[in-house]
Each structure stands twice: as structure tokens, then as C-alpha cells.
PDB file of C-alpha atoms in Angstrom:
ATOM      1  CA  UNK Z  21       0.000   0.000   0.000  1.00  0.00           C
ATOM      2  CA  UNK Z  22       1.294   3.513  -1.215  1.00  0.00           C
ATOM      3  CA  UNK Z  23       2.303   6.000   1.623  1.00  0.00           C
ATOM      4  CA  UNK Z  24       0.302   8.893   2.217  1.00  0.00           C
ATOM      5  CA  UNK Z  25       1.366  12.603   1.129  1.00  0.00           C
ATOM      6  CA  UNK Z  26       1.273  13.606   4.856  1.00  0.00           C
ATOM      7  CA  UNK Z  27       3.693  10.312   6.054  1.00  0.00           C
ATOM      8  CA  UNK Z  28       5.924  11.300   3.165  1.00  0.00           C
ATOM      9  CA  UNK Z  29       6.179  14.905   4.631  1.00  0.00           C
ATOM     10  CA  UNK Z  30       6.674  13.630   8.257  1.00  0.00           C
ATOM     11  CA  UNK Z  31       9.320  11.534   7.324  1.00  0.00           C
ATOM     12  CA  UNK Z  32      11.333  14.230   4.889  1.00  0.00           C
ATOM     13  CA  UNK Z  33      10.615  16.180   8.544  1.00  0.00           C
ATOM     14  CA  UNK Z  34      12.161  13.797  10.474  1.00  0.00           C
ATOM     15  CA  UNK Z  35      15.284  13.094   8.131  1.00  0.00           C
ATOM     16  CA  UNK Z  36      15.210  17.216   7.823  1.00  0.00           C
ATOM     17  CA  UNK Z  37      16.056  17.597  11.331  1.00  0.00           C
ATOM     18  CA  UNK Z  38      18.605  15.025  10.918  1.00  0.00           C
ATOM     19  CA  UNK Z  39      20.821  16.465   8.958  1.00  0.00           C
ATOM     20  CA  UNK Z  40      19.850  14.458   6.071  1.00  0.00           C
ATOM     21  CA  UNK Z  41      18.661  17.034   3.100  1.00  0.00           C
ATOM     22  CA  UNK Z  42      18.768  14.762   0.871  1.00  0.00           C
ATOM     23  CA  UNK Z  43      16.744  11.696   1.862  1.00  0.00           C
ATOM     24  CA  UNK Z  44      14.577  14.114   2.444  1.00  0.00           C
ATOM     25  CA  UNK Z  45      14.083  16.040  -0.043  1.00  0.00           C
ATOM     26  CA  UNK Z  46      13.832  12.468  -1.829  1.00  0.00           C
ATOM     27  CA  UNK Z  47      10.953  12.466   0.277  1.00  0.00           C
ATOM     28  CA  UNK Z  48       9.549  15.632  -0.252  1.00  0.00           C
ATOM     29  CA  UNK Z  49       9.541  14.640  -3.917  1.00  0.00           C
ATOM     30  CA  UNK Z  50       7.633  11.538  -3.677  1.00  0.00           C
ATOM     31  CA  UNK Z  51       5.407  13.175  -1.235  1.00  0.00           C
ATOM     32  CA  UNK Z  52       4.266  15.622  -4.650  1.00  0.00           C
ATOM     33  CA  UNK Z  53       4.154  12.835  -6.544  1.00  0.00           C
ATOM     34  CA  UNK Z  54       1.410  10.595  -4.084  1.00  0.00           C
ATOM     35  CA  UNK Z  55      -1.418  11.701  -5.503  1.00  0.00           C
ATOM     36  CA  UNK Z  56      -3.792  14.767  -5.942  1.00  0.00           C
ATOM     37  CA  UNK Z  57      -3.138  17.454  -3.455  1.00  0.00           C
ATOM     38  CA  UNK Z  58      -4.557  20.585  -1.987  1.00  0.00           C
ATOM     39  CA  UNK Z  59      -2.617  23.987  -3.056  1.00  0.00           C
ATOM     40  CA  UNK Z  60      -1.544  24.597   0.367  1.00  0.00           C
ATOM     41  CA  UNK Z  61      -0.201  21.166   0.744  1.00  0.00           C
ATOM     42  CA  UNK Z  62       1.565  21.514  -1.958  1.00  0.00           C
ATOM     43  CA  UNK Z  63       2.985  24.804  -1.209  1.00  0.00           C
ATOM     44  CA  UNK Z  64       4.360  23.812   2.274  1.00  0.00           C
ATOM     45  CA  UNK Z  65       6.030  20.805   0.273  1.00  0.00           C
ATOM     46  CA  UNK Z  66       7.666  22.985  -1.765  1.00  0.00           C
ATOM     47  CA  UNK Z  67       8.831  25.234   0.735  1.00  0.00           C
ATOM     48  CA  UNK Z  68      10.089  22.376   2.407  1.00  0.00           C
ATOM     49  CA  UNK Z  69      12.142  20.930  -0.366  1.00  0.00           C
ATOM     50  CA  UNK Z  70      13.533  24.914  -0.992  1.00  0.00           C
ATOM     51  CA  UNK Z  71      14.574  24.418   2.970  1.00  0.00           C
ATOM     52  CA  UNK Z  72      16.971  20.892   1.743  1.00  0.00           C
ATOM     53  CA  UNK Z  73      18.161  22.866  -1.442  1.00  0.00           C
ATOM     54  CA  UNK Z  74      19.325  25.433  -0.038  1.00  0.00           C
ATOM     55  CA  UNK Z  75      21.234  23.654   2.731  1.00  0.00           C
ATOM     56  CA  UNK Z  76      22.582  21.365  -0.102  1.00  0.00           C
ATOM     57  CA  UNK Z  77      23.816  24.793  -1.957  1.00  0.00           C
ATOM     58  CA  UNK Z  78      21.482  23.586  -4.747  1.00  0.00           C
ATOM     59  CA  UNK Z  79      20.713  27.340  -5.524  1.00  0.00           C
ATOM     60  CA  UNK Z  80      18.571  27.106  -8.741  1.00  0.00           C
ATOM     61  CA  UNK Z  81      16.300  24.471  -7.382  1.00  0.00           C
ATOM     62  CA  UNK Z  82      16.137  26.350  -3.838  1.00  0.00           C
ATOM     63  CA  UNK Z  83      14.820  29.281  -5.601  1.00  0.00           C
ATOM     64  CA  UNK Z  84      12.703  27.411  -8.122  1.00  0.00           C
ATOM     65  CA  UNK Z  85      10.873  25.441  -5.107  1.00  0.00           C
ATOM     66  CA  UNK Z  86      10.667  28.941  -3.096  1.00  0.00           C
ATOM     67  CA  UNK Z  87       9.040  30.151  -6.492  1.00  0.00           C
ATOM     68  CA  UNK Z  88       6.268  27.104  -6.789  1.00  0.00           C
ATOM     69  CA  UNK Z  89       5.227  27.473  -3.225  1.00  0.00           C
ATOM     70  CA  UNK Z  90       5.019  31.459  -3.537  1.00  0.00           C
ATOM     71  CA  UNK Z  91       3.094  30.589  -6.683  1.00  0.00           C
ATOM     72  CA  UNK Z  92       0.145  28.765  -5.093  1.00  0.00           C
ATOM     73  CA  UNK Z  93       0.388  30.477  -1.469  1.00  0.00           C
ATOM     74  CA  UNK Z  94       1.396  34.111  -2.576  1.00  0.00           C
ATOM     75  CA  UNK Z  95       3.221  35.904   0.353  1.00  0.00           C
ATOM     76  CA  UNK Z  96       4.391  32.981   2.354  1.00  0.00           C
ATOM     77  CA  UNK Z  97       6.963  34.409   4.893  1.00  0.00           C
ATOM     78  CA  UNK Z  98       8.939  31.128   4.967  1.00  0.00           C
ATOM     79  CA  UNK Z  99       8.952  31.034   1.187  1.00  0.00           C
ATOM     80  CA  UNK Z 100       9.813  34.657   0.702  1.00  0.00           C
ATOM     81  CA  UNK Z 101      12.452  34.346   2.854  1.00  0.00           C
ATOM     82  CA  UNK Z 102      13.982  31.112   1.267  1.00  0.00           C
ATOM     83  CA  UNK Z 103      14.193  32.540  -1.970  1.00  0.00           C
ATOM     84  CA  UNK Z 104      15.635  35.810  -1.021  1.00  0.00           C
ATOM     85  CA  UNK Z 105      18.427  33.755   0.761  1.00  0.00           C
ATOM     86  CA  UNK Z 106      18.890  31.526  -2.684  1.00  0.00           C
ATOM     87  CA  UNK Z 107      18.361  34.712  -4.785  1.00  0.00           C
ATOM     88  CA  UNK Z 108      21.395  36.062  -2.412  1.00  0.00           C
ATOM     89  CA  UNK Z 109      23.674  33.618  -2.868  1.00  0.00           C
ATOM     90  CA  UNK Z 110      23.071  33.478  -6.385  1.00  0.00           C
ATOM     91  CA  UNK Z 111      24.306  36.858  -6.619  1.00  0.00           C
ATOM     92  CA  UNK Z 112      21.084  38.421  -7.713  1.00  0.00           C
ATOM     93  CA  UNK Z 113      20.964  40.995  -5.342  1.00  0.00           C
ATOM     94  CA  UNK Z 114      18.355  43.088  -6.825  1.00  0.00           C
ATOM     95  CA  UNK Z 115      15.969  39.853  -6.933  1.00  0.00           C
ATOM     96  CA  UNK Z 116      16.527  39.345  -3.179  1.00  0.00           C
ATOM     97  CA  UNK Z 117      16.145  43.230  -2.189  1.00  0.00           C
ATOM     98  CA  UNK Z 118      12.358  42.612  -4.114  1.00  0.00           C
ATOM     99  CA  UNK Z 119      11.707  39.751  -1.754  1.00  0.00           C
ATOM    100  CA  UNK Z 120      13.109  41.211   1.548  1.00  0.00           C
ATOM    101  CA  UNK Z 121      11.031  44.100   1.257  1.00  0.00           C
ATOM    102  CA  UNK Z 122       8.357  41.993   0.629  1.00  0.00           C
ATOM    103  CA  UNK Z 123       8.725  39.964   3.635  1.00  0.00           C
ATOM    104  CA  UNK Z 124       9.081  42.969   5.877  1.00  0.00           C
ATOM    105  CA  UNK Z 125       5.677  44.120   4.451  1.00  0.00           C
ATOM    106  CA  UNK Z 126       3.472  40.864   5.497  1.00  0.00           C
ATOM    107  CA  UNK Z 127       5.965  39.739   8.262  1.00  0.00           C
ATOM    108  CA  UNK Z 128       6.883  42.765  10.107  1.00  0.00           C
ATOM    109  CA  UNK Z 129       8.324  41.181  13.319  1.00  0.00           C
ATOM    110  CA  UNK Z 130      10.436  38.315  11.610  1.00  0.00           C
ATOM    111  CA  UNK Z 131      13.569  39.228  13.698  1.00  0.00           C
ATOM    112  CA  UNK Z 132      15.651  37.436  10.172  1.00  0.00           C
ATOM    113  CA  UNK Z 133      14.121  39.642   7.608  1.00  0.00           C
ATOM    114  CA  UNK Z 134      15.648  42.583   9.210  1.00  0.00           C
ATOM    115  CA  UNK Z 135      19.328  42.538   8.551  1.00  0.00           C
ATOM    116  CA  UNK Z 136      19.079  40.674   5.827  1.00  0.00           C
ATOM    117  CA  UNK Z 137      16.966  43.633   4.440  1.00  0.00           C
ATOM    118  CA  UNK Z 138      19.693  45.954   5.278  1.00  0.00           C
ATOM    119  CA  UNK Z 139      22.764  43.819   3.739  1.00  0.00           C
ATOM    120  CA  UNK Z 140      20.733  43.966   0.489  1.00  0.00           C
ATOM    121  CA  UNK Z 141      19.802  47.555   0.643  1.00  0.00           C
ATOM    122  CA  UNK Z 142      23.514  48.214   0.939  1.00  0.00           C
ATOM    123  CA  UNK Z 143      24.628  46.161  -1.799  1.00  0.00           C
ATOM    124  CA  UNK Z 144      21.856  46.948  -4.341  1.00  0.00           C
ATOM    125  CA  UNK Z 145      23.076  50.628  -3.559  1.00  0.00           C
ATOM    126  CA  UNK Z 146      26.584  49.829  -4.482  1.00  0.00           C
ATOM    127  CA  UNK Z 147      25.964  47.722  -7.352  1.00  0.00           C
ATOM    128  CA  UNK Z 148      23.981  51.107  -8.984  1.00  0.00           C
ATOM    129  CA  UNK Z 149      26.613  53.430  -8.721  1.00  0.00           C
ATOM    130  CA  UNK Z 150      28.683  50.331 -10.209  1.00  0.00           C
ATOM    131  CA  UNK Z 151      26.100  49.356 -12.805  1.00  0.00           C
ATOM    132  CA  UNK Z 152      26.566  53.315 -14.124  1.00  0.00           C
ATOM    133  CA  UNK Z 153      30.422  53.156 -14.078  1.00  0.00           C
ATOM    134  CA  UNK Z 154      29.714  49.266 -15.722  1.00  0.00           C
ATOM    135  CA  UNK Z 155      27.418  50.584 -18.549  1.00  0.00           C
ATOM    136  CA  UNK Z 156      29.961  52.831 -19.815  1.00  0.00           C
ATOM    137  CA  UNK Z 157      32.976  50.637 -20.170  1.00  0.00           C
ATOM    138  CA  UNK Z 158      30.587  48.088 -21.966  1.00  0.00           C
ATOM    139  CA  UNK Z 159      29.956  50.575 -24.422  1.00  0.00           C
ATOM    140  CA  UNK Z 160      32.885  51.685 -24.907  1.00  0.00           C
ATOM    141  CA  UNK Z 161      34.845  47.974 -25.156  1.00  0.00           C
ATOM    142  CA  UNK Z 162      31.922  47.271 -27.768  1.00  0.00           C
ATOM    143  CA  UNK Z 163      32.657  50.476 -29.895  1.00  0.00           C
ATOM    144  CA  UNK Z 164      36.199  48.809 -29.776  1.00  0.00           C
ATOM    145  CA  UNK Z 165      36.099  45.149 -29.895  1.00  0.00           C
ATOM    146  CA  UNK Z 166      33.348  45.152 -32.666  1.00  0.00           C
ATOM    147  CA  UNK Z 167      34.591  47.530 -35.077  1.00  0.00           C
ATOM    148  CA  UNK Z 168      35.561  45.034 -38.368  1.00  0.00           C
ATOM    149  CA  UNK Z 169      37.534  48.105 -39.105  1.00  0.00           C
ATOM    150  CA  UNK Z 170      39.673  48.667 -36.454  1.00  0.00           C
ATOM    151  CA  UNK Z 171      43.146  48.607 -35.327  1.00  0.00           C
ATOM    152  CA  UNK Z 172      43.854  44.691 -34.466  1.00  0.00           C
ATOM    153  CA  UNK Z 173      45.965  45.441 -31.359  1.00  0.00           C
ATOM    154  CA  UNK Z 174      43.245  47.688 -29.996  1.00  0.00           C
ATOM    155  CA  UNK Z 175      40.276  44.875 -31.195  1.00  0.00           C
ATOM    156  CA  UNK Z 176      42.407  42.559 -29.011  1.00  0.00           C
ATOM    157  CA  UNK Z 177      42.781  44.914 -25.765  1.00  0.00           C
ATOM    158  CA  UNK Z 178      39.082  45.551 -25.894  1.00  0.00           C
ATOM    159  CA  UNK Z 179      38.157  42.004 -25.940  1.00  0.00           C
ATOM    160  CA  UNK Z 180      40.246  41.155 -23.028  1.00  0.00           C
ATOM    161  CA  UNK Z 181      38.452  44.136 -21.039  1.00  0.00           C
ATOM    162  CA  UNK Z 182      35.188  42.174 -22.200  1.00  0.00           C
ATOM    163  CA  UNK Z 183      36.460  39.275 -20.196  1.00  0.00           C
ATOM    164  CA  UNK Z 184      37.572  41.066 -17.689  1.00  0.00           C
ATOM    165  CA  UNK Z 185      33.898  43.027 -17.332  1.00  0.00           C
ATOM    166  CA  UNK Z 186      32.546  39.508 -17.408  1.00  0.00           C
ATOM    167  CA  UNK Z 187      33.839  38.402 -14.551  1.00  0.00           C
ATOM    168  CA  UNK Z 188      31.508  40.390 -12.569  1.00  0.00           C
ATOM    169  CA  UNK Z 189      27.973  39.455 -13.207  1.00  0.00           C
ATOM    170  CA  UNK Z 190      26.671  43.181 -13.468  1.00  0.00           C
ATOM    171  CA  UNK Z 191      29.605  43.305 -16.587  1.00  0.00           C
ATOM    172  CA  UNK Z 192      27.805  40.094 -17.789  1.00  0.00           C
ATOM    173  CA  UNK Z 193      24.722  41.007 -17.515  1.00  0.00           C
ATOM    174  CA  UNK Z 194      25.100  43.768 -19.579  1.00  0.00           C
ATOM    175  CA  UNK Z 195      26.972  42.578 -22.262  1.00  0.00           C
ATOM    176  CA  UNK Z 196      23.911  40.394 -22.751  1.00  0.00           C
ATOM    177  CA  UNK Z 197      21.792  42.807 -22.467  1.00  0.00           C
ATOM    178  CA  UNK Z 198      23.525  44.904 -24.964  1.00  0.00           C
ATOM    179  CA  UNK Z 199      23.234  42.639 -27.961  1.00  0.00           C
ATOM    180  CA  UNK Z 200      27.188  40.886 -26.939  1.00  0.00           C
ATOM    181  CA  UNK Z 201      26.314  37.086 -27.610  1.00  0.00           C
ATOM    182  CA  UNK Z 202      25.497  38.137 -31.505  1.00  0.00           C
ATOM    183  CA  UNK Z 203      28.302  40.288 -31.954  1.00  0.00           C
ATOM    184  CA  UNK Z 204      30.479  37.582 -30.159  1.00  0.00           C
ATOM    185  CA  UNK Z 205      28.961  34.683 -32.720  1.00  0.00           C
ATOM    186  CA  UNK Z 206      29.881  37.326 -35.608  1.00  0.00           C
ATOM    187  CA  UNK Z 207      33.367  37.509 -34.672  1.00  0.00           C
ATOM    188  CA  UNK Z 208      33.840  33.754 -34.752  1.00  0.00           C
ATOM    189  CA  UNK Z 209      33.064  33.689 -37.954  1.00  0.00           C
ATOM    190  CA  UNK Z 210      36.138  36.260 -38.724  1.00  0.00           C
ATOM    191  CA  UNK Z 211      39.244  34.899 -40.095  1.00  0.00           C
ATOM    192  CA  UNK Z 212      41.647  36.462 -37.958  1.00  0.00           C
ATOM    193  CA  UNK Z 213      42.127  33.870 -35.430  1.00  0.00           C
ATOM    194  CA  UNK Z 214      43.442  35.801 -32.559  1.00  0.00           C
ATOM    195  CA  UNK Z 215      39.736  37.792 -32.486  1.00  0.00           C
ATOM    196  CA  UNK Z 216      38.027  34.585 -32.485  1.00  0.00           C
ATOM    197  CA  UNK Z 217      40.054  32.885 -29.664  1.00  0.00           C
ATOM    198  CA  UNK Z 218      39.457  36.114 -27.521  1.00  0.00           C
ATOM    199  CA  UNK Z 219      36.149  36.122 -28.891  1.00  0.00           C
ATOM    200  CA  UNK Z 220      35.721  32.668 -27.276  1.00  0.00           C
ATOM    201  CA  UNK Z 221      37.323  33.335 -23.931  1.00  0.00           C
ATOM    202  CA  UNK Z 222      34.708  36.131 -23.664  1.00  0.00           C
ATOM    203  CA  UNK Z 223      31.965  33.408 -23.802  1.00  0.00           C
ATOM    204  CA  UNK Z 224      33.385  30.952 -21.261  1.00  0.00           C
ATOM    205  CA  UNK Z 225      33.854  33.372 -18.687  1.00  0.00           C
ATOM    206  CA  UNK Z 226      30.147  34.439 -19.690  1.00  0.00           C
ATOM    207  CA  UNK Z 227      29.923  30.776 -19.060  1.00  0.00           C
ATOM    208  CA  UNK Z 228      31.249  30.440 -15.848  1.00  0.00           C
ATOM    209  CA  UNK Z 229      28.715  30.197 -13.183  1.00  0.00           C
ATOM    210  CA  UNK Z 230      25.759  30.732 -14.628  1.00  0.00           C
ATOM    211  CA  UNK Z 231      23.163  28.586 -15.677  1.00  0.00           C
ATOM    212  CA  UNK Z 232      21.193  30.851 -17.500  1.00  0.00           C
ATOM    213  CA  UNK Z 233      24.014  32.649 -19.522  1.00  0.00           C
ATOM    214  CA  UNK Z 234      25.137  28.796 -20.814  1.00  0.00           C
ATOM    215  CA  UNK Z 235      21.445  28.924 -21.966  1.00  0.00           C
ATOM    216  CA  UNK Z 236      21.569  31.997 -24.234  1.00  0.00           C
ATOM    217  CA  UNK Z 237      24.987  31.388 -25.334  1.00  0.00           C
ATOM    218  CA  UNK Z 238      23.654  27.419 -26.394  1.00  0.00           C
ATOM    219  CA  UNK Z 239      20.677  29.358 -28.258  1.00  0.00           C
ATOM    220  CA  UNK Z 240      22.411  32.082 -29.352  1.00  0.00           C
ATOM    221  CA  UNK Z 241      25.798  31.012 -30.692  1.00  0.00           C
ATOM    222  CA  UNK Z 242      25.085  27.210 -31.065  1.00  0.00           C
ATOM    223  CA  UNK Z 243      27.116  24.352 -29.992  1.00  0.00           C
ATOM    224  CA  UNK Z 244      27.669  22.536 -33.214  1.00  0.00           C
ATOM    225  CA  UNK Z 245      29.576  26.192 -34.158  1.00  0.00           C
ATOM    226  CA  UNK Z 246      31.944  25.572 -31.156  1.00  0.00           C
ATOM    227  CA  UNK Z 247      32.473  21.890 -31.986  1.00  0.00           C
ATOM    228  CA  UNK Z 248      33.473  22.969 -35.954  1.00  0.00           C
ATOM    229  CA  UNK Z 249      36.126  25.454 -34.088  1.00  0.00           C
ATOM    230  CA  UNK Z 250      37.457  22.607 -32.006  1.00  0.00           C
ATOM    231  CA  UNK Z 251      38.097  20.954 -35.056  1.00  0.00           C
ATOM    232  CA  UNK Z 252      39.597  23.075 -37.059  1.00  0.00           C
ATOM    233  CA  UNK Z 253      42.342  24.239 -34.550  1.00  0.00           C
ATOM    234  CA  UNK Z 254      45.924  23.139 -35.346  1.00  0.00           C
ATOM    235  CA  UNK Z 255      47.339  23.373 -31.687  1.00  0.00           C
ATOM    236  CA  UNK Z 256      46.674  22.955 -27.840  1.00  0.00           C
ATOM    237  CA  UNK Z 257      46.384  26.396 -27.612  1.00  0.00           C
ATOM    238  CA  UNK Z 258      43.870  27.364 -29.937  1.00  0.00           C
ATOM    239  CA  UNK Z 259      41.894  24.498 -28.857  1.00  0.00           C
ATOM    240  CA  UNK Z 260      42.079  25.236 -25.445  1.00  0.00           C
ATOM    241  CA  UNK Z 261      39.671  28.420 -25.018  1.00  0.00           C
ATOM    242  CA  UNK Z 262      37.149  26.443 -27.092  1.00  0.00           C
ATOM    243  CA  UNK Z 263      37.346  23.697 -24.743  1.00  0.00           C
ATOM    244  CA  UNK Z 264      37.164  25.488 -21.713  1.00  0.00           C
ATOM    245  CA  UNK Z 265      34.062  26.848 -22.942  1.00  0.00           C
ATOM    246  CA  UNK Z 266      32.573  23.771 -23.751  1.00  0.00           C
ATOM    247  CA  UNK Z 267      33.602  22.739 -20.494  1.00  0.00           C
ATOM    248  CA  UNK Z 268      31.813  25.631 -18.729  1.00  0.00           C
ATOM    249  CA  UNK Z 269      28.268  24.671 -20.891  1.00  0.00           C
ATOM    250  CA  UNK Z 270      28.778  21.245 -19.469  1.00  0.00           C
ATOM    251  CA  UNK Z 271      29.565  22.068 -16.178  1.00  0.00           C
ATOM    252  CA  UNK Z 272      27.332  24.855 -15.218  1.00  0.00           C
ATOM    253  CA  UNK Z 273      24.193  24.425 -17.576  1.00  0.00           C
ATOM    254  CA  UNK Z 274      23.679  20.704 -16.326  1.00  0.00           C
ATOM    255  CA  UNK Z 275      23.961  21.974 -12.737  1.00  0.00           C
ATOM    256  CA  UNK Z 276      27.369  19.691 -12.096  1.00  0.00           C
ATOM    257  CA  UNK Z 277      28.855  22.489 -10.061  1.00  0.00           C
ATOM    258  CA  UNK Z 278      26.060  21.835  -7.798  1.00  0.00           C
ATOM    259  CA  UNK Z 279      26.653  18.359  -7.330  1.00  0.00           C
ATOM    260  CA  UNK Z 280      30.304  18.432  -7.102  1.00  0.00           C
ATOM    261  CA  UNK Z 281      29.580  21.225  -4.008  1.00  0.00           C
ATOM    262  CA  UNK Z 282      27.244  18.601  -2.397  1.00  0.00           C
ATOM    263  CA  UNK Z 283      30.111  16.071  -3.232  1.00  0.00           C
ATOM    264  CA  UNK Z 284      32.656  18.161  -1.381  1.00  0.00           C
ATOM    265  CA  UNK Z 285      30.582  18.458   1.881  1.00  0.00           C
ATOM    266  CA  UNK Z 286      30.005  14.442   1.675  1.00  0.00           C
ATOM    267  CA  UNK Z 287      33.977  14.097   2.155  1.00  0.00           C
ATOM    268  CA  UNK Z 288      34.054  16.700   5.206  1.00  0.00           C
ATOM    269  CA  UNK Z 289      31.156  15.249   6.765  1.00  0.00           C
ATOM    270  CA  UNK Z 290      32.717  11.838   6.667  1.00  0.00           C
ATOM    271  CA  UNK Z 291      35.777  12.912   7.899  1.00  0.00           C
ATOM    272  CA  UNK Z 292      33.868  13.803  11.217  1.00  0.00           C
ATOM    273  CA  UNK Z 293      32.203  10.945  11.578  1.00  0.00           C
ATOM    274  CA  UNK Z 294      29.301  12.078  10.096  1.00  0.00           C
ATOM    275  CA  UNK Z 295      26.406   9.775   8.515  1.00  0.00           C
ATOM    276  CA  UNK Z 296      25.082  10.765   5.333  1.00  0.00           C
ATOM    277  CA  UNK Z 297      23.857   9.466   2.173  1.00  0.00           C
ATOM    278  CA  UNK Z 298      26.520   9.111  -0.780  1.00  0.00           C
ATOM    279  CA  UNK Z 299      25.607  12.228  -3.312  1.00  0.00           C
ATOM    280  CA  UNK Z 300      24.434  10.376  -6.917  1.00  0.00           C
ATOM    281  CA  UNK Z 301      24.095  12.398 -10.162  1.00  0.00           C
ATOM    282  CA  UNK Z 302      20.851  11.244 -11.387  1.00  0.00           C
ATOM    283  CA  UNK Z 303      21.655  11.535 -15.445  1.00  0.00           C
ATOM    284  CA  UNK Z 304      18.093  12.525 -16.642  1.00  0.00           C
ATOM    285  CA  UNK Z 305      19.098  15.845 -15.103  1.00  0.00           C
ATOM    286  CA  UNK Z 306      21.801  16.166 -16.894  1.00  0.00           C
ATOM    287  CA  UNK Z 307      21.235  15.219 -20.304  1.00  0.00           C
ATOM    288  CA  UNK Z 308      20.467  15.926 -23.098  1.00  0.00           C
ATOM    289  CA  UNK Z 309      22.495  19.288 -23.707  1.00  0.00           C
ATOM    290  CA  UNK Z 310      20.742  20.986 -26.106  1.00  0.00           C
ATOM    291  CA  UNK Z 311      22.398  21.192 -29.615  1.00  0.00           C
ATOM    292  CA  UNK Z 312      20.282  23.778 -32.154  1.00  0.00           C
TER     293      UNK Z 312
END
């Protein structure tokens, strides 16, 4: 006989308190999967299972849960405050500042919303006088870097400062924002290979931790491109930035970092002693990359 939603829940509790996130969010997920549910059960499930992601550092699937339970029980302190704290420590401040206000407004007295509100204030501050100072040296790497015309020494300065800029995710962001990804795909098509190699080391440290930039750069500039690159080099080290950006898709669109973080705190907690379930990658997650 099937287990009931509510025995699921209590157990995922249970293992919760434990210390063991991830047998229960197992739980949690089978306790969604029982059978037809009531919104509000389903929304403190999901809250629940944001609780284990985020103490697993599984960021994207913190906030995602946070999101689902917010979505059928709009306003839910506990919810709010989960996905400001994943929004957070995915570094989108501005996100989190939305949802700590938020929180402050329907739960006035929660004694955690409170200087958490005031971190982000201070940060979203800072990152808007940075943003300004950002914005400009975007443009004026783009009037560079893109200009077919150009001096080639300059080209290759101003495509370095791209990397540089896009090591910061306000720099990334807006050379998204700003049209970058085409203009990047248009340069690999150049023949000068020195522009497309720095062309490509622009994109993996786009890359780099960030799910959703591997996204638009797989829509946008197209994997099968990269691979034709990667075969057409004549040395390690024009193959190299090619696979390094290959190597951040992998790693960062298929959420890999996540598990190899979860992997990492395994080994510490079983050097103290510590009794916890071995981390497995569970494949239909990762695959299949998408190839346009």
C-alpha cells in the first residue's frame, strides 16, 4: 500500500532535522508525486524541499521550489524568505532586495528579515553606482572590440576588457543585455584567429557560473559552431579556449557544479564521523544538452 502525502512529509521532517537534506528532499519529492493534493499542501512541500536545497547549496532548485510554493500560497513568509536567501547567494541581489522588502511588508516582526533587508539595501546601492560606471565601459569595449575596421591590437585589448567586465555578473549582464552574444557569434566567424580565440574566452567566462548565460549562449551562438572550431584548430592552444568553454556549458548548464559542491561536503562530513547518504548524479538531469 502507497504511503500517504502527509507520512511522506513527516518523514522528509524527520530526516530534515537530521541532517539528512537529501533523503529528504527524496521524500519531499515523492510526497508531490502521491497523488492529488490541496494547493496549500503543496505549497508547504515545496517550501520544504527549498529548505533541503538550499542547505545542499542547490541554488537554482532552492529558488525554483521557493518560487512554486510562492506561486500557489502568494506571500508565504517562509517562502519569501527562502528565496531571497537563494536569490542572495546566487548573486542576484536586486531579486533578493524585491523579496526582503516583501517579507518585511506581510511579516513585520520576523527578527531574520531585518538585517538581511539591510545587507541587500547596501549592496543593491553599491551595485547602482557600479552598474553606471559598468554601462559605460561596456559601451565603450563594444565600440572597440566590434569595429571590423579597427586597429587589431586595440580589437584585441578591448576584448580582453570584455572578459575582464565579465567576470563580474553586473559586466555580464550587460553585455547580454547589450546585444554581446550576436556580436560575439559574428566575430567567430572572422578569419583572424586571434579575435576569435578572444572572442571565445569572452563566452566561457560568460559561461562560468551561470546557468542561464550557458542557456543563451547554447541558443544564441550554437554548440555545433563551437564543436566545428574545435576541429579546425591546429594546436593545444587554440583548442584550449574552445574547450574550456565547452567545459563551462557542461559544467554549469547541467547543474554539475552543484553536485560536485554537495560532493565536497560528503567528504568533510565523513571525515567527522558524520552519517550521510553518498551524493548520486541522477543523469536525466543532466542530459540531453541541447544542440540547435
Amino acid at each position: 500500500m502507497s504511503e500517504s502525502s502527509s507520512s511522506l512529509r513527516e518523514k522528509g521532517n524527520e530526516l530534515f532535522k537530521r541532517g539528512n537534506y537529501e533523503e529528504a528532499l527524496t521524500y519531499y519529492s515523492r510526497a508531490l508525486d502521491s497523488g492529488p493534493l490541496k494547493d496549500s499542501e503543496k505549497a508547504v512541500i515545496y517550501k520544504n524541499r527549498a529548505a533541503c536545497c538550499l542547505k545542499m547549496n542547490k541554488l537554482e532548485q532552492a529558488a525554483g521550489d521557493a518560487t512554486q510554493s510562492l506561486d500557489l500560497s502568494p506571500n508565504d513568509p517562509k517562502a519569501l524568505f527562502r528565496r531571497c536567501q537563494a536569490y542572495e547567494q546566487l548573486g542576484r541581489a536586486e531579486d533578493a532586495f524585491k523579496d526582503a522588502i516583501l517579507l518585511l511588508k506581510v511579516d513585520p516582526q520576523n527578527k531574520a528579515a531585518l538585517p538581511l533587508f539591510n545587507k541587500l539595501n547596501t549592496v543593491v546601492q553599491e551595485k547602482a553606482k557600479q552598474q553606471n560606471s559598468t554601462s559605460n565601459k561596456v559601451s565603450q569595449m563594444f565600440n572597440i572590440a566590434f569595429d571590423s575596421t579597427g586597429d587589431h591590437q586595440k580589437r584585441l585589448q578591448g576584448l580582453n576588457n570584455l572578459i575582464v567586465l565579465s567576470r563580474e555578473d553586473a559586466g555580464a549582464s550587460l553585455i547580454l543585455k547589450h546585444g554581446g552574444l550576436n556580436k560575439l557569434k559574428q566575430l567567430l566567424n572572422e578569419r583572424d584567429t586571434e579575435i576569435q580565440q578572444s572572442a571565445v574566452r569572452v563566452l566561457a567566462t560568460l559561461a562560468k557560473g551561470s546557468k542561464s548565460r550557458c542557456k543563451e549562449i547554447i541558443e544564441e551562438i550554437e554548440v555545433g559552431l563551437l564543436i566545428q572550431l574545435l576541429s579546425q584548430a591546429f594546436s593545444e592552444d587554440k583548442a584550449s579556449p574552445v574547450a574550456l568553454l565547452l567545459q563551462n556549458l557542461m559544467t554549469y548548464y547541467t547543474g554539475l557544479d552543484e553536485h560536485l559542491e554537495t560532493l565536497k561536503k560528503y567528504e568533510e562530513a565523513k571525515k567527522k564521523g558524520e552519517r550521510m547518504p553518498f551524493p548520486r548524479i541522477k543523469l536525466g538531469k543532466f542530459l540531453p544538452l541541447p544542440i540547435p
